[in-house]
Tab-separated table of C-alpha atoms and ligand atoms in Angstrom:
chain	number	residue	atom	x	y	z
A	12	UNK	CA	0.000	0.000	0.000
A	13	UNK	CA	1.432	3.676	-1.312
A	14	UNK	CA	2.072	6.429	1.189
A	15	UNK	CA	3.778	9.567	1.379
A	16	UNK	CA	6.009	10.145	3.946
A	17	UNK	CA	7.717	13.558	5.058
A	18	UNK	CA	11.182	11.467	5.785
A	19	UNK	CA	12.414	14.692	6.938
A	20	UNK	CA	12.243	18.644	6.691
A	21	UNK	CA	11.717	19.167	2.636
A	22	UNK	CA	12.122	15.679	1.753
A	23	UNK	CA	8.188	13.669	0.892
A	24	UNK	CA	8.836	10.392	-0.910
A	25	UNK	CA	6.678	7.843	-2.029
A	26	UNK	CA	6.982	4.416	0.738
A	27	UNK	CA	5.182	1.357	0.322
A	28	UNK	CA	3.615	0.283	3.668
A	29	UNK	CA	2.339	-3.023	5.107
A	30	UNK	CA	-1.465	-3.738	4.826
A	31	UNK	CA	-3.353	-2.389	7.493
A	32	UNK	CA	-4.580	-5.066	10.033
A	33	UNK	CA	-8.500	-6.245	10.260
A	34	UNK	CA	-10.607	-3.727	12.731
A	35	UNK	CA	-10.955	-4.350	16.178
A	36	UNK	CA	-13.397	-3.564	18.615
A	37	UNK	CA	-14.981	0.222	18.205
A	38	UNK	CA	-12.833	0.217	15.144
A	39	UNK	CA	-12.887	1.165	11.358
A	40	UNK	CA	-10.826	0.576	8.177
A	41	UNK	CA	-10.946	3.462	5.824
A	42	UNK	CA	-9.631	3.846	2.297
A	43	UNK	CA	-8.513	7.833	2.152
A	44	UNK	CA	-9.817	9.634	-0.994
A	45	UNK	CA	-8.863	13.653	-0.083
A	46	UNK	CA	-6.443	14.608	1.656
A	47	UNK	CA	-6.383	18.580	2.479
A	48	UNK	CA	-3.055	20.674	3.049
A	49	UNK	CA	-3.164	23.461	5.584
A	50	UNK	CA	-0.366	25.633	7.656
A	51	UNK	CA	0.284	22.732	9.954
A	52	UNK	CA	1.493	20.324	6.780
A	53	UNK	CA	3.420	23.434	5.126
A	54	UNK	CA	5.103	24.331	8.598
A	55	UNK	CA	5.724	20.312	9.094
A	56	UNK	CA	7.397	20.060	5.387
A	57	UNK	CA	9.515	23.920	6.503
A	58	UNK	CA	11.038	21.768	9.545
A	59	UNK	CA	9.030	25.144	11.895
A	60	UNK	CA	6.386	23.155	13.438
A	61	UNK	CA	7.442	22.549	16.762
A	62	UNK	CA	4.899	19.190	17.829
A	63	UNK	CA	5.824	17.329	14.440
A	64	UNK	CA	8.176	14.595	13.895
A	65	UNK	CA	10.003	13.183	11.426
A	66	UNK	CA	9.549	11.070	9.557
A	67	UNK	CA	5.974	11.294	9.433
A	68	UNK	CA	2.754	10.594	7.092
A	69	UNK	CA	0.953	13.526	7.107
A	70	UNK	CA	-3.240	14.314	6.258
A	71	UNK	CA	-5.180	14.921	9.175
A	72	UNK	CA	-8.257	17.218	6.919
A	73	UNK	CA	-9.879	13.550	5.093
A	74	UNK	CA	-12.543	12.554	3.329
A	75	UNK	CA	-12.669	9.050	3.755
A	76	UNK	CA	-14.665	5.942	2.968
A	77	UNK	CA	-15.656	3.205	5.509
A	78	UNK	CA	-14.393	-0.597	4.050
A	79	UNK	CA	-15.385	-2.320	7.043
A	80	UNK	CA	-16.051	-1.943	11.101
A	81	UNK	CA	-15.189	-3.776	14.136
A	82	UNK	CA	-17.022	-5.198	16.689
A	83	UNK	CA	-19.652	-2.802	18.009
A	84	UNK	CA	-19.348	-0.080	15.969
A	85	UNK	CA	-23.026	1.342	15.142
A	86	UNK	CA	-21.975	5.123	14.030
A	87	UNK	CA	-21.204	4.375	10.629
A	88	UNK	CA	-21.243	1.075	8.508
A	89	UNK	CA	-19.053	-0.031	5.023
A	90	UNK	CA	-19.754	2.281	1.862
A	91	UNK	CA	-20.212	5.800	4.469
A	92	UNK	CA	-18.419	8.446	3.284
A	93	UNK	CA	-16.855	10.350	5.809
A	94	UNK	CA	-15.194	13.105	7.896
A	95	UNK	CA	-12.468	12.277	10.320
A	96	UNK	CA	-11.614	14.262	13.910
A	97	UNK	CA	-8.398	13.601	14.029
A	98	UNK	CA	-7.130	14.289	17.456
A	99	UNK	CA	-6.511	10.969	19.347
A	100	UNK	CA	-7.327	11.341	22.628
A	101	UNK	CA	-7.304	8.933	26.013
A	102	UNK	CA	-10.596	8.950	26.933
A	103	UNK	CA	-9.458	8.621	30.825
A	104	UNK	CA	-7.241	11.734	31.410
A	105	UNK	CA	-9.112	14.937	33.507
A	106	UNK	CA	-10.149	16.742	30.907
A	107	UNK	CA	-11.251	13.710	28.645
A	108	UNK	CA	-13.400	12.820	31.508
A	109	UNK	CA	-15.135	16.453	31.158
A	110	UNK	CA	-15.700	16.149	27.539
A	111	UNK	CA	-12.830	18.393	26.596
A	112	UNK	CA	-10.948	15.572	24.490
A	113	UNK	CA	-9.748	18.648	22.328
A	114	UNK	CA	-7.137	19.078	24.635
A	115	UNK	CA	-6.617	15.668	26.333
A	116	UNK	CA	-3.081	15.755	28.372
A	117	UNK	CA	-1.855	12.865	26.182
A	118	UNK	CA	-3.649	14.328	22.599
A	119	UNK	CA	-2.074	13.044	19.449
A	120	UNK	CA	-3.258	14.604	16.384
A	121	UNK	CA	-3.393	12.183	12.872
A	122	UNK	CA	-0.765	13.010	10.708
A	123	UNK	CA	1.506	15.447	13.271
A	124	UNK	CA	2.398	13.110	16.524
A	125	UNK	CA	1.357	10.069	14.244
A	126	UNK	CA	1.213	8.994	10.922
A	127	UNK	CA	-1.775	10.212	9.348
A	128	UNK	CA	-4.246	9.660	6.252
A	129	UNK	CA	-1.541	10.681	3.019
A	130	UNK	CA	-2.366	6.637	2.388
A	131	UNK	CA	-4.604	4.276	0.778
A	132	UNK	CA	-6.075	2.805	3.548
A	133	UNK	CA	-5.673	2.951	8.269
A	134	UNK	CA	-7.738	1.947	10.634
A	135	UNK	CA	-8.811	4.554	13.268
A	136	UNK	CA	-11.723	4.328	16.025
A	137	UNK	CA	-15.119	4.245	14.581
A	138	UNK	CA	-16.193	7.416	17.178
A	139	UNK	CA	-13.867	9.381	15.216
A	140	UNK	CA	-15.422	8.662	11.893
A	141	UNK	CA	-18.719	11.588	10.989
A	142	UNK	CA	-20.254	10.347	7.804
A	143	UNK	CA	-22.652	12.275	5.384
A	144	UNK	CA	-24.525	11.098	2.429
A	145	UNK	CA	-24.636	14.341	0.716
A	146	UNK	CA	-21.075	16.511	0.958
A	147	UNK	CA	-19.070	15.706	-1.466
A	148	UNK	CA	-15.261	14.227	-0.570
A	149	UNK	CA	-13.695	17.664	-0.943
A	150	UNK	CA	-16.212	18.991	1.556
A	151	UNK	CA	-15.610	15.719	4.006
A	152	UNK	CA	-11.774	16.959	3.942
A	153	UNK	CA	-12.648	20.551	4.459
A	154	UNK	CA	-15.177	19.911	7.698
A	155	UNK	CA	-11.685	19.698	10.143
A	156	UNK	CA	-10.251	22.991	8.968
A	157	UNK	CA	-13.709	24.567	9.466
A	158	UNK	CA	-14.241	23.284	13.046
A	159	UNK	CA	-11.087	24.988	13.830
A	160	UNK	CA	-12.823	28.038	13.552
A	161	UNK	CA	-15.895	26.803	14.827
A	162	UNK	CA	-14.323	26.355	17.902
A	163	UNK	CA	-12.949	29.348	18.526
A	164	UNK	CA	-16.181	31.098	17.633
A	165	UNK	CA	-17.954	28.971	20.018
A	166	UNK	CA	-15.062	30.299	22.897
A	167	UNK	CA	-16.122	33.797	22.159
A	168	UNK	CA	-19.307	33.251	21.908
A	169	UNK	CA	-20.705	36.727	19.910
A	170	UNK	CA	-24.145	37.962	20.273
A	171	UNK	CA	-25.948	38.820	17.248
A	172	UNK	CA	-24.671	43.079	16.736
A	173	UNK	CA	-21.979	42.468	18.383
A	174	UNK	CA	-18.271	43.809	16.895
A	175	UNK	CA	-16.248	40.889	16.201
A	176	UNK	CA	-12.710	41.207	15.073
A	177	UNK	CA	-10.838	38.770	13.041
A	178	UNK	CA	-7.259	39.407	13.168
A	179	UNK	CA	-5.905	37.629	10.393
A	180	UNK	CA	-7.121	35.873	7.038
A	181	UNK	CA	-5.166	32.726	6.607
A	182	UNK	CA	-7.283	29.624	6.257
A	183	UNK	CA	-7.893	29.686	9.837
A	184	UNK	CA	-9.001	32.804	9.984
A	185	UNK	CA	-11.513	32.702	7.036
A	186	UNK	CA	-12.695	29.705	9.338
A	187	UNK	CA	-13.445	31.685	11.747
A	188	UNK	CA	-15.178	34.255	9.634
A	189	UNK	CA	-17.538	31.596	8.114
A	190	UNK	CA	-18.730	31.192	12.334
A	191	UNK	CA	-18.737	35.160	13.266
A	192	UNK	CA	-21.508	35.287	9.946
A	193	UNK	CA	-23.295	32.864	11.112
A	194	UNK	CA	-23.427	34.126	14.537
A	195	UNK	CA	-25.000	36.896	13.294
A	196	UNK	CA	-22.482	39.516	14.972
A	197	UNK	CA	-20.910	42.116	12.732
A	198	UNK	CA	-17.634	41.042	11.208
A	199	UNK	CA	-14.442	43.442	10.970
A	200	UNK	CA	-11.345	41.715	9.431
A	201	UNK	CA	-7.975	42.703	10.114
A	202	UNK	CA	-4.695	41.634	8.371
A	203	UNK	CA	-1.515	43.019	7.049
A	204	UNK	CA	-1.898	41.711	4.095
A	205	UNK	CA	-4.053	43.418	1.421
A	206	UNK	CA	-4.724	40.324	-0.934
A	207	UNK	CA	-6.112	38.176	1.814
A	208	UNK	CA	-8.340	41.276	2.978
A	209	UNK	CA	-9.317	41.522	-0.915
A	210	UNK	CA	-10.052	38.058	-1.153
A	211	UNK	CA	-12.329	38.494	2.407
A	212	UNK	CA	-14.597	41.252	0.929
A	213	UNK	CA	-14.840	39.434	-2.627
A	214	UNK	CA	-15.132	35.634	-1.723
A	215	UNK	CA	-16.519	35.684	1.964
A	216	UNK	CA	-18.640	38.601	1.868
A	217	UNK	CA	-16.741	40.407	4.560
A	218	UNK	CA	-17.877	44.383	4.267
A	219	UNK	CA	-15.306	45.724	6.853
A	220	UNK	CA	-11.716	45.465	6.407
A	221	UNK	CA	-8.539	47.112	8.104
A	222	UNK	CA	-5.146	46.913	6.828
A	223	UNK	CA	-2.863	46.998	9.369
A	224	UNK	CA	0.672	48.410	8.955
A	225	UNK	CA	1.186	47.787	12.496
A	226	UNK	CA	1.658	51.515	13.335
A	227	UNK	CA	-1.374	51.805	15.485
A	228	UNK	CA	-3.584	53.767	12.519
A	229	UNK	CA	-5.890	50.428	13.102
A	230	UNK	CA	-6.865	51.379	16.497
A	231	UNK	CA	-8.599	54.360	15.045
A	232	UNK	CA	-10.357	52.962	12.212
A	233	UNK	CA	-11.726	50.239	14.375
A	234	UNK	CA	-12.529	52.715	16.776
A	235	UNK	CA	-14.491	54.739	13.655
A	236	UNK	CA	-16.232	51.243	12.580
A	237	UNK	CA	-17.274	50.478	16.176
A	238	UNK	CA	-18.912	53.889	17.038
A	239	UNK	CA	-16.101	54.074	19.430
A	240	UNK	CA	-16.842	50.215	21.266
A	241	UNK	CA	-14.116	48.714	19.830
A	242	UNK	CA	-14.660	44.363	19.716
A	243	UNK	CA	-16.800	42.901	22.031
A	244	UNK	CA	-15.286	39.760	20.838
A	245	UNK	CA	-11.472	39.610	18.841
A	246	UNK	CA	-9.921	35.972	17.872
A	247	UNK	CA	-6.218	36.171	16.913
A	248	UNK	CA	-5.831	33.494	14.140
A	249	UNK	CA	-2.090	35.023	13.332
A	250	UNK	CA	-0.193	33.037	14.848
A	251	UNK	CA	2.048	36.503	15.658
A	252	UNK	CA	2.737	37.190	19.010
A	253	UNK	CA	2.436	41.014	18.233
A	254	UNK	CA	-0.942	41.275	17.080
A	255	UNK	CA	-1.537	38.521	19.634
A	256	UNK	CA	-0.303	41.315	22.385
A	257	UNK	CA	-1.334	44.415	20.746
A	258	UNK	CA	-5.163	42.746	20.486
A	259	UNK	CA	-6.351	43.136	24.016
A	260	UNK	CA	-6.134	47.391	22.974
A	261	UNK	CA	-8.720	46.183	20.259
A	262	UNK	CA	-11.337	45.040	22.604
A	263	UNK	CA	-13.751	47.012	23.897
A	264	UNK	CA	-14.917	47.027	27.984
A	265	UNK	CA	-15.684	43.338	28.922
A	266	UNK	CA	-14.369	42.317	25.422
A	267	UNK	CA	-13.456	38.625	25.231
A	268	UNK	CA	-9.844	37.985	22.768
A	269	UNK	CA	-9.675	34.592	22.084
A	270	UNK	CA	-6.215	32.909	20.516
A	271	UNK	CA	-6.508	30.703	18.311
A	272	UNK	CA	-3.113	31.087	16.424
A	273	UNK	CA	-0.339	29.517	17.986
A	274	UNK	CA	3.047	31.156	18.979
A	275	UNK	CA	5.882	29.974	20.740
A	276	UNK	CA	7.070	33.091	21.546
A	277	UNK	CA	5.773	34.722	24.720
A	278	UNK	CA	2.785	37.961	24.300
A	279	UNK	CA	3.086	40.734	26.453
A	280	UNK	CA	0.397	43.042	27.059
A	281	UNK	CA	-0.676	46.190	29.617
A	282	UNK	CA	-2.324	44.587	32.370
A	283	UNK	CA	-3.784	47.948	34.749
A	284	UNK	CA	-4.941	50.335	31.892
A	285	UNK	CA	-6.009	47.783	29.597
A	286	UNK	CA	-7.082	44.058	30.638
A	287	UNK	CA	-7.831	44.872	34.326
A	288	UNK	CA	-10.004	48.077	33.518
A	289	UNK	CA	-12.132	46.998	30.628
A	290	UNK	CA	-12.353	43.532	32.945
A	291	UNK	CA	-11.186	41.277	29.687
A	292	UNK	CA	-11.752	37.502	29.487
A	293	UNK	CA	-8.514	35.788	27.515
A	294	UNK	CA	-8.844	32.788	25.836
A	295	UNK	CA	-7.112	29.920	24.258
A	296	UNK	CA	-8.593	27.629	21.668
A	297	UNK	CA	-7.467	24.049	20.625
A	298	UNK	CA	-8.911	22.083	18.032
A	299	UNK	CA	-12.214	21.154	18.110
A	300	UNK	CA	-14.681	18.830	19.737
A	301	UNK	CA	-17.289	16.272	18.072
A	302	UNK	CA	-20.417	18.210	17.656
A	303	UNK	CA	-18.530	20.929	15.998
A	304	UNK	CA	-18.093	18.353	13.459
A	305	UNK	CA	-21.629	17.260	13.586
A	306	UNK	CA	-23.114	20.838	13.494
A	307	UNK	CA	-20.344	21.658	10.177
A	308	UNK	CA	-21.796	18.903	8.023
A	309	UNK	CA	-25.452	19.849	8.537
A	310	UNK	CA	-24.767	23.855	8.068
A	311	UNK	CA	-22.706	22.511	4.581
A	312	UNK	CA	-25.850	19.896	3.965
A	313	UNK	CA	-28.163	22.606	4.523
A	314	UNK	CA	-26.107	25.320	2.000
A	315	UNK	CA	-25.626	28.034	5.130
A	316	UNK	CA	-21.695	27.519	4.496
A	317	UNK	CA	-20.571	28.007	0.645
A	318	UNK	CA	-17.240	25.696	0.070
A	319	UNK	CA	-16.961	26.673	-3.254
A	320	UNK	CA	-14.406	29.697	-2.752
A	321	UNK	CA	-12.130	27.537	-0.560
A	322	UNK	CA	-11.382	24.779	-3.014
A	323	UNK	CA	-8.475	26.500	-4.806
A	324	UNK	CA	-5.656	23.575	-5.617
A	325	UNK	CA	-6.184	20.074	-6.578
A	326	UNK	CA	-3.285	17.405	-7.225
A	327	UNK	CA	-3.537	13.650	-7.326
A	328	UNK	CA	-0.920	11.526	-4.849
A	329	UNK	CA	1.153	11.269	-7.561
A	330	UNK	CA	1.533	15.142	-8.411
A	331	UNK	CA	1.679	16.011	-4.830
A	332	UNK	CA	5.254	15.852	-4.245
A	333	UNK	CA	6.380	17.662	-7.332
A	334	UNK	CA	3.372	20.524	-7.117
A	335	UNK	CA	3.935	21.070	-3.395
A	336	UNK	CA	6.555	23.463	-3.282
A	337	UNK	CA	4.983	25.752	-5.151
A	338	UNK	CA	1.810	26.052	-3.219
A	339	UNK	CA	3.840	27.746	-0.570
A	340	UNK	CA	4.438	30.256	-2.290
A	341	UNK	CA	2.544	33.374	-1.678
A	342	UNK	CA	1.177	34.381	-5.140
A	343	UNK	CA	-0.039	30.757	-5.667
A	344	UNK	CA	-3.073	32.191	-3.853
A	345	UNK	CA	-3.606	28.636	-1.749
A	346	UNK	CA	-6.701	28.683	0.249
A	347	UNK	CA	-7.276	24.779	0.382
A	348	UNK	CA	-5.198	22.279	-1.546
A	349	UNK	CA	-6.768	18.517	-1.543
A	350	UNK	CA	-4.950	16.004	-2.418
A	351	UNK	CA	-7.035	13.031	-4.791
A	352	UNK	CA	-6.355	9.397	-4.375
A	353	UNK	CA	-8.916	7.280	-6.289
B	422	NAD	N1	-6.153	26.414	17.527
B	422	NAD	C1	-5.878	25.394	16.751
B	422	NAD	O1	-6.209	24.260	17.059
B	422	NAD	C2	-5.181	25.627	15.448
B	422	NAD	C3	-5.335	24.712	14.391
B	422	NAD	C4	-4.684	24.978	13.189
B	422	NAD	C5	-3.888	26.106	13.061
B	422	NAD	N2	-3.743	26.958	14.120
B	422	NAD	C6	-2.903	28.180	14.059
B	422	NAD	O2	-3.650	29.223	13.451
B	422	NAD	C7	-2.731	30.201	12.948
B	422	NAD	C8	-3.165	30.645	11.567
B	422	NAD	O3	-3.046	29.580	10.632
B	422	NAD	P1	-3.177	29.874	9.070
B	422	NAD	O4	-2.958	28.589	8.371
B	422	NAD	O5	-4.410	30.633	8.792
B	422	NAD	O6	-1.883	30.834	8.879
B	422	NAD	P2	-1.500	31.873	7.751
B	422	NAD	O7	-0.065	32.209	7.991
B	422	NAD	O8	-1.933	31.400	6.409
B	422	NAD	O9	-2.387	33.178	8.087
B	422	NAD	C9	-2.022	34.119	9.040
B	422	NAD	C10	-2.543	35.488	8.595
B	422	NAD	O10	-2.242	36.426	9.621
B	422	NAD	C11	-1.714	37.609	9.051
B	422	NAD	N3	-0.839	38.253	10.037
B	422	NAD	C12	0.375	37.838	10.465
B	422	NAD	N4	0.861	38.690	11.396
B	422	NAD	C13	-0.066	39.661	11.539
B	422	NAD	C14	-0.132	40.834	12.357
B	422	NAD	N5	0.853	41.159	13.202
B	422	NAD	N6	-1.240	41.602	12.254
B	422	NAD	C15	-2.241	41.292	11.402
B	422	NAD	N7	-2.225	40.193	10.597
B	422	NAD	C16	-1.144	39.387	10.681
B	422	NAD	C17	-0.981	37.143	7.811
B	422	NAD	O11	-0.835	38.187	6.860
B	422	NAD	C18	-1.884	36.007	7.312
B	422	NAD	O12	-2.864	36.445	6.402
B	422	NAD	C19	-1.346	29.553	13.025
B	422	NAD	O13	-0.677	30.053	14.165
B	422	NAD	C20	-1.668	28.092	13.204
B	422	NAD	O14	-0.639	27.383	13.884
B	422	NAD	C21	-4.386	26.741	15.283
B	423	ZN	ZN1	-5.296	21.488	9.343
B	424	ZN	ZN1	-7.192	12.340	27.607
């Protein structure tokens, strides 16, 4: 059985792997048909992501059909299509036993801390496995990056009118746009970057927009756009530990910032004038839990989330390793790139 392996920091090769063995109990064997790219896989291949190893199979955003099921398995039966959540959790650890398996102490995420789905076929627990008759496979490997920013919606939980800010328009952040919509609170976007902030008011309907050149000037024009309120609710999807300290001056009294970029680099921030007087609530949000998955699929089913404008690169397994270079590159334009195997 093909795979392809990331043998080590900008060197993917084609290896031939054993079989995968018969399900157990509460399991599933899956062949993989898409395979989506995001920041984690491009960081991963740059040698910059600090939780991956090497060497690794990567693909943890699949779409992914069910060849047979263990015993007990009731969630989903041979011939389901399928999304996959692929963090790995205990099940026994403290914050497993309260439902937060997003961020079990022991979490391994498919495809990062283990090998993951750039193969023809693995066997992962069933629970894991959310199957819909009607998205289509490139939608099934979408539903992970979306939950990211379902997640970190749900954390800062907007009101309908309220300001939201979105600081940054990567993939994760137009994930987290997608949520603010639906939420019904009013969306401001801000990002350094004036292509991605193009691409936000022509593709995701975004109507407010603030480039930032990092010299303060956004402070005022979010103060203009907010009537002077500033962000009830801000989510930092940078990944930049300025913006990351500089956001908690973007949120208004009793704002909640919520980070759902990761640095490892530490964020400093005034704690008197500005988080202790406006009483802020800060944030962190990891992954994503099951009925963010759940909830995805139907609001895709249903039409309330169009994946049309994310689907920007396609390559079969065998183009990957030659076209994958180049989608790092900025003017490739990369929202989503899937990766086919038929
Ligand atoms: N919470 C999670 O579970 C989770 C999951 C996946 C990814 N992430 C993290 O989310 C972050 C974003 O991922 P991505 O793939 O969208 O990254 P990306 O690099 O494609 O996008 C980041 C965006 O932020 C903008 N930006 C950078 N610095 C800025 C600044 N100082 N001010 C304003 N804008 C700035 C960039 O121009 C870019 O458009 C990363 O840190 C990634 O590790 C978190
Ligand atoms: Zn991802
Ligand atoms: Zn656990």
């Amino acid at each position: 059985m093909k795979a392809i392996q990331l043998e080590k920091p900008q060197h993917f090769r084609t290896i031939d792997l054993a079989e995968p063995a018969a399900p157990g109990a509460g399991e599933a064997l899956v062949r993989v048909h898409r395979v989506g790219i995001c920041g984690t896989d491009y960081s991963g291949y740059l040698g910059k992501m600090p939780f991956f190893s090497y060497p690794r199979v990567p693909g943890h955003e699949l779409g992914v059909e069910v060849m047979a099921v263990g015993e007990g398995v009731a969630n989903v039966k041979p011939g389901d299509r399928c999304s996959v959540e692929p963090y790995m959790n205990c099940q026994h650890c403290f914050p497993c036993r309260r439902g937060n398996g997003n961020c079990c102490e022991t979490l391994k995420v498919l495809g990062v801390m283990m090998d993951g789905g750039l193969c023809e076929r693995f066997v992962l627990p069933a629970r894991k496995l959310h199957p819909s008759a009607k998205l289509s496979l490139d939608q099934l490997a979408l539903v992970e990056t979306l939950a990211i920013g379902c997640h970190a919606v749900n954390r800062g939980h907007p009101q309908p009118g309220d300001n939201v800010l979105v600081i940054g328009a990567g993939p994760i952040g137009l994930s987290v746009i997608e949520f603010v919509k639906l939420s019904g609170a009013r969306c401001i976007v801000l990002d350094l970057n004036p292509q991605r902030l193009a691409f936000c008011r022509e593709k995701m309907g975004v109507k407010h927009t603030i480039l930032s050149p990092g010299d303060g000037s956004e402070l005022d024009e979010l103060k203009q756009l907010t009537d002077g309120a500033l962000a009830q609710v801000a989510i930092d999807a940078t990944g930049s530990h300025r913006s990351m300290g500089a956001a908690l001056g973007w949120c208004g009294f009793t704002g909640r910032l919520v980070y759902v970029g990761i640095t490892q680099q530490e964020v400093t921030f005034p704690h008197a004038p500005v988080m202790h007087r406006r009483e802020l609530t800060l944030l962190a949000s990891r992954n994503a839990l099951p009925p963010d998955f759940t909830r995805i699929i139907k609001l895709i089913e249903d039409g309330k989330i169009d994946t049309q404008p994310w689907m920007t690169h396609h390559a079969t397994f065998e183009e990957m390793i030659g076209v994958f270079p180049g989608w790092l590159k900025p003017e490739a334009g990369v929202i989503k790139a899937l990766v086919r195997l038929e």
